[in-house]
Coordinates of C-alpha atoms in Angstrom, one line a residue:
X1 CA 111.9 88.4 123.4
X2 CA 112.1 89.6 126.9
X3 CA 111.6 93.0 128.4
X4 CA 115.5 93.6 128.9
X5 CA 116.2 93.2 125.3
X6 CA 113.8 95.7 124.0
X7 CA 113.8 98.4 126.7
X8 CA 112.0 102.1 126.5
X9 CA 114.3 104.1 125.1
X10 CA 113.0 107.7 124.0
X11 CA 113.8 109.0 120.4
X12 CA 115.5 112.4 121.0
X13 CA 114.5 113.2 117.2
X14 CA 111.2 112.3 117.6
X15 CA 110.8 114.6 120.6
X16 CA 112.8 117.5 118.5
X17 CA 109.8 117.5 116.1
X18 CA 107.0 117.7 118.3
X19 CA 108.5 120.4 120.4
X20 CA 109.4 122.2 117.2
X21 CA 105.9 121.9 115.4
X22 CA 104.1 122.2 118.3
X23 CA 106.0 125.4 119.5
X24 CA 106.0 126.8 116.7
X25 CA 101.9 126.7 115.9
X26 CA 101.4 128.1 119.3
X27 CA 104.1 131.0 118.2
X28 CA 102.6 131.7 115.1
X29 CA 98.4 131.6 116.9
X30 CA 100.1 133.8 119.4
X31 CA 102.2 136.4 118.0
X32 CA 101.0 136.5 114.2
X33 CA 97.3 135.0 115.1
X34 CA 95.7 138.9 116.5
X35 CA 97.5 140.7 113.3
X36 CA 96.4 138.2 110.8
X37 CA 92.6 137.3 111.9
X38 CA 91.6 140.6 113.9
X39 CA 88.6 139.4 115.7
X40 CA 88.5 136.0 115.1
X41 CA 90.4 133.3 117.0
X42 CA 93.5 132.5 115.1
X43 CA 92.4 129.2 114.9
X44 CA 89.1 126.9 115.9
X45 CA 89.0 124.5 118.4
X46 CA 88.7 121.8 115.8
X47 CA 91.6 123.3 114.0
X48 CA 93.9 123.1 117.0
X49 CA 92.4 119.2 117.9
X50 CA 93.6 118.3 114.1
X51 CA 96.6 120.1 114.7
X52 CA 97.7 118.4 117.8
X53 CA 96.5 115.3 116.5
X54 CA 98.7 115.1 113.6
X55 CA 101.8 116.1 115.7
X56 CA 100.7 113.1 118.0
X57 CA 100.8 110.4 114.8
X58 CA 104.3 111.5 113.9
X59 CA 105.2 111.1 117.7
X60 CA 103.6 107.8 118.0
X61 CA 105.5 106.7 114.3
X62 CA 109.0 108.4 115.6
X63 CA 109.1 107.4 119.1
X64 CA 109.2 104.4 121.4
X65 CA 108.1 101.5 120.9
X66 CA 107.2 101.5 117.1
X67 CA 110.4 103.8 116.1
X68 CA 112.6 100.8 117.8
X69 CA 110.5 98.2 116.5
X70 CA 111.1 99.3 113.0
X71 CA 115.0 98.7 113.5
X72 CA 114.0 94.7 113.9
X73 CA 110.5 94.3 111.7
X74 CA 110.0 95.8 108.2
X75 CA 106.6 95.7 108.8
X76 CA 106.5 97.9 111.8
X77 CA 108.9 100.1 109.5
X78 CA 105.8 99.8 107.0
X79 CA 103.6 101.4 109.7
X80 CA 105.6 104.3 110.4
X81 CA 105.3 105.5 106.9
X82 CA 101.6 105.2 107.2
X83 CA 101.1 106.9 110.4
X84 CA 103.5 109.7 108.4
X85 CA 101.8 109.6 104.9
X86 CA 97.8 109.0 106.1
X87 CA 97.4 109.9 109.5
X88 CA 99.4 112.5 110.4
X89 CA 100.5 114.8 107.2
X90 CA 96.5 115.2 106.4
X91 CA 96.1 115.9 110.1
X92 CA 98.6 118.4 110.0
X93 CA 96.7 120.4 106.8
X94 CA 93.3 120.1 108.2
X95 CA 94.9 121.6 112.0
X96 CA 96.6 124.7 110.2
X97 CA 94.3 127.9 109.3
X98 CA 94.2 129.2 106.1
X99 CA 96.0 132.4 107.2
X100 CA 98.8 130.8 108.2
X101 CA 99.3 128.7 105.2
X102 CA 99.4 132.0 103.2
X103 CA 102.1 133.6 105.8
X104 CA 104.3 130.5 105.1
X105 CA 103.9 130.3 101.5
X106 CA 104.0 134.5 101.3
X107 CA 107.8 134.2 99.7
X108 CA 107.3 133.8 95.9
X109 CA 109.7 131.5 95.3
X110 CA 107.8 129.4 97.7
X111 CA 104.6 130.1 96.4
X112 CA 105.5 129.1 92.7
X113 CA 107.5 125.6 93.6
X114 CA 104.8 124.8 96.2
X115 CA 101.8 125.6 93.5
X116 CA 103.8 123.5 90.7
X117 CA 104.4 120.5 93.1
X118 CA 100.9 120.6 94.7
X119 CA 99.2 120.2 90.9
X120 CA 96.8 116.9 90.9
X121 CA 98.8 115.3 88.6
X122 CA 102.7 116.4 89.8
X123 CA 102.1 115.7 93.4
X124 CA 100.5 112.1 92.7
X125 CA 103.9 111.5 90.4
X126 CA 106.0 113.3 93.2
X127 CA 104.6 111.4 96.1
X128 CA 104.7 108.2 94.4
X129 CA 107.7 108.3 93.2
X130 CA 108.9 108.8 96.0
X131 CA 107.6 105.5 97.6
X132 CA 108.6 103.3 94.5
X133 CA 112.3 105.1 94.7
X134 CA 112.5 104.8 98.7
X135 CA 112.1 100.9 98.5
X136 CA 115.2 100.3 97.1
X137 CA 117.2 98.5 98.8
X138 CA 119.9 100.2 99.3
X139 CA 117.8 103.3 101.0
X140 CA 116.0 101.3 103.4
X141 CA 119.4 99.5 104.2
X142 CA 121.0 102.7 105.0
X143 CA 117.7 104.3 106.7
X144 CA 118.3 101.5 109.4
X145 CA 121.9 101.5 109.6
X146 CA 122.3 105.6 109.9
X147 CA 120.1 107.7 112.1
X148 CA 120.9 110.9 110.7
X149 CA 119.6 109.5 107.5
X150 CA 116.6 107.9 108.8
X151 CA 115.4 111.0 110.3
X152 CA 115.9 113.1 107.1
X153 CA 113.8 110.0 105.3
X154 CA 110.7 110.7 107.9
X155 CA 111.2 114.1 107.1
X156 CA 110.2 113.8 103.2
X157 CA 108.0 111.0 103.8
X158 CA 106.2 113.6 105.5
X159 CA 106.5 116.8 102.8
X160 CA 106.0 114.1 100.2
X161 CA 102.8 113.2 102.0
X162 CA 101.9 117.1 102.2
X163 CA 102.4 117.6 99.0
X164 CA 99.9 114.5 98.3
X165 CA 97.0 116.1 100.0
X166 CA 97.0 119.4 99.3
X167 CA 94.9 118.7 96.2
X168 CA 92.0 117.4 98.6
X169 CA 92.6 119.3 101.4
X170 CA 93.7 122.7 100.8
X171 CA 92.1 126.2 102.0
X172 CA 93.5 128.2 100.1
X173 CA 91.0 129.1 97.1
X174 CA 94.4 130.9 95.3
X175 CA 96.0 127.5 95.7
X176 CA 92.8 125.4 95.3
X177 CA 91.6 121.5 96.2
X178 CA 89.9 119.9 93.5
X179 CA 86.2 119.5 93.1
X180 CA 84.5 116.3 95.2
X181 CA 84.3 114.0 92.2
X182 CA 87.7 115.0 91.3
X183 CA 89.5 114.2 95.0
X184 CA 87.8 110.8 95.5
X185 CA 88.7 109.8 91.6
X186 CA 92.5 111.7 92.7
X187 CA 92.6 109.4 95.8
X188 CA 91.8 106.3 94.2
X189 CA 93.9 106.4 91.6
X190 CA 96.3 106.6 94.7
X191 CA 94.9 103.5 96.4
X192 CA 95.7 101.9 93.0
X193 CA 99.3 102.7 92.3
X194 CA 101.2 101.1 95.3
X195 CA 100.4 97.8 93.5
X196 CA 103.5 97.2 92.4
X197 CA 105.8 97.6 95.5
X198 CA 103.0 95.6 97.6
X199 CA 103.5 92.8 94.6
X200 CA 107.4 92.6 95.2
X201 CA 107.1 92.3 99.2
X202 CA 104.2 90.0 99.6
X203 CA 105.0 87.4 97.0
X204 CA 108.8 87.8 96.6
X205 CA 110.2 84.5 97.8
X206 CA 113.9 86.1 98.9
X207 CA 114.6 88.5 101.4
X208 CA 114.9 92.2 99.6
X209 CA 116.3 93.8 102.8
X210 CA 119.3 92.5 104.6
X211 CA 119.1 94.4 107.3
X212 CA 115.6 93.1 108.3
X213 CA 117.1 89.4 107.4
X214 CA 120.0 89.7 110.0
X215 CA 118.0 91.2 112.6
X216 CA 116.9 88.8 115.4
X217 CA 112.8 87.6 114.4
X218 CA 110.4 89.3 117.1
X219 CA 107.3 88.6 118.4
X220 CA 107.4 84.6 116.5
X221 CA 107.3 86.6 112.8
X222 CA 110.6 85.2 110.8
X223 CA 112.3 87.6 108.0
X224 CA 110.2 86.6 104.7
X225 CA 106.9 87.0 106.9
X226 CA 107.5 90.1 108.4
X227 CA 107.9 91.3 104.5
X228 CA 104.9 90.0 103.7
X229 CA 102.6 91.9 106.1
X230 CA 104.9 94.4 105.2
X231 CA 103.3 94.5 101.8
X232 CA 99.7 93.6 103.3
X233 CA 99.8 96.9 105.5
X234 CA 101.0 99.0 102.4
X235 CA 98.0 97.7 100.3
X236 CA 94.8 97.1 103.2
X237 CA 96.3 99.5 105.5
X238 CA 96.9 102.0 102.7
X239 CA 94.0 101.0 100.8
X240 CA 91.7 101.6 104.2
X241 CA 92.8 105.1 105.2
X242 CA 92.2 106.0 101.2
X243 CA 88.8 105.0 101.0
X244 CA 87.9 106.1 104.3
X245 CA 88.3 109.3 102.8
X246 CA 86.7 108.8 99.9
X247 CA 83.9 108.1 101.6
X248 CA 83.9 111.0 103.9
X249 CA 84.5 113.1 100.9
X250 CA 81.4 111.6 99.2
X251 CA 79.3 112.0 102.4
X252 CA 80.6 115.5 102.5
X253 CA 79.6 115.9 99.2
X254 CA 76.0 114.8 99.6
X255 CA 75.5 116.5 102.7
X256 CA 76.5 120.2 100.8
X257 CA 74.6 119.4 97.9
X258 CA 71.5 118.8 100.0
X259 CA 71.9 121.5 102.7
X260 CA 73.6 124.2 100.0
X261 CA 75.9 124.6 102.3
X262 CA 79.6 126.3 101.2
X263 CA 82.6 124.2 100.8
X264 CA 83.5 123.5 104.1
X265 CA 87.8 123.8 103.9
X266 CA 87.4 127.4 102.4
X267 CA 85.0 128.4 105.0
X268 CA 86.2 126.3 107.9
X269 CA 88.5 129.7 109.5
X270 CA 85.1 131.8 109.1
X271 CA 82.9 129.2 111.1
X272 CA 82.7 130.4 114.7
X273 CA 81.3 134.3 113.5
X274 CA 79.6 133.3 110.3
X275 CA 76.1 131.6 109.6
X276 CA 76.6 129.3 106.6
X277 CA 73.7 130.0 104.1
X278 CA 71.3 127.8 103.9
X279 CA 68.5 126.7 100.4

């Protein structure tokens, strides 16, 4: 496929999003930042790098050229939803201080749904059935066919995600992460459970999306192929990001076991004025 049939083309959406989360973060470090940490920078240099990075995955996932890719190739559709659910939703959590995350949580009817859905066990249910239920047919069909709808998709792929990782990576000790051993056994069980969709597209024989059979083939990669890696990136791609941070988390582990260091996420916001105790 030539140049002319797959031109740039920007995502207005996409852009939306970043000026809206990235706006808004600078607001809130800004304007609520001096009254909320007085003394402290509202947020670290590490926080902000996170923060920005996380914004820059759902960009790169939204935007031109995978965001027109995934109207021809399942598999590049596949690939957005990682970027969304791995990359940039933990991204996202690790760039926002904890006094933030109270502010927008303060509202008690917030606080209740969010500390019900964010429970180890509800938010693995919630964010996997939310993959199993989004691979219907039907959805992804009419993800393709309406934008509107496909931009309200990305959006709950990326709460769903959210909701997913709070359990390893939440500040907040009144809304608490688990313990180490807890979040790597919590994350593989995760690894495990996309088994079943990843079955259906890498060894179904028919095509399960027609809108991804009636688009034109790209790059040499034909309809029941493109399904396939489809299912590969799900699984290895998946499977990668999870273990990688399993094994950060175990490293992490180790290294505050040997050092007696505090748990890093609930003393992360403390870090530039505070010197960690040490055995």
């Amino acid at each position: 496929m030539g140049p002319q049939a797959f031109p740039w083309e920007p995502h207005a959406d996409a852009w939306a999003i970043v000026a809206l989360l990235l706006g808004g973060y600078l607001y809130a470090l800004s304007a609520w930042g001096p009254t909320s940490a007085p003394g402290r920078p509202p947020a670290t240099l590490r926080q902000r790098i996170y923060f920005f990075l996380g914004v820059a995955a759902l960009w790169s996932a939204s935007d031109w050229p995978l965001g027109a890719l995934a109207n021809q190739l399942f598999s590049a559709h596949m690939a957005q939803h990682l970027l969304f659910a791995f990359v940039g939703a933990p991204l996202l959590i690790l760039g926002t201080p904890a006094w933030l995350l109270r502010r927008l949580l303060r509202p008690q009817p917030v606080q209740r749904i969010w500390a019900l859905l964010t429970r180890p066990i509800v938010a693995l249910v919630v964010f996997n059935l939310w993959v199993a239920g989004y691979h219907w047919p039907a959805l992804v069909n009419l993800s393709v066919a309406n934008d509107l709808f496909h931009f309200a998709v990305h959006v709950v792929w990326v709460v769903a995600a959210l909701i997913m990782w709070w359990p390893v990576l939440s500040p907040l000790p009144e809304l608490p992460h688990l313990s180490y051993p807890a979040r790597m056994l919590y994350l593989f069980g995760q690894s495990l459970l996309p088994t079943v969709p990843f079955a259906f597209l890498t060894f179904g024989e028919s095509i399960l999306y027609q809108t991804y059979a009636a688009s034109p083939g790209l790059l040499g990669v034909g309809a029941i192929q493109d399904q396939q890696i489809a299912g590969l990136l799900m699984k290895l791609g998946g499977g990668l990001l999870l273990w990688s941070a399993i094994a950060a988390l175990f490293f992490r582990w180790h290294h505050e076991e040997e050092t007696g260091g505090p748990d890093v996420l609930y003393w992360r916001d403390l870090a530039p004025d505070v010197e960690m105790p040490k055995r």
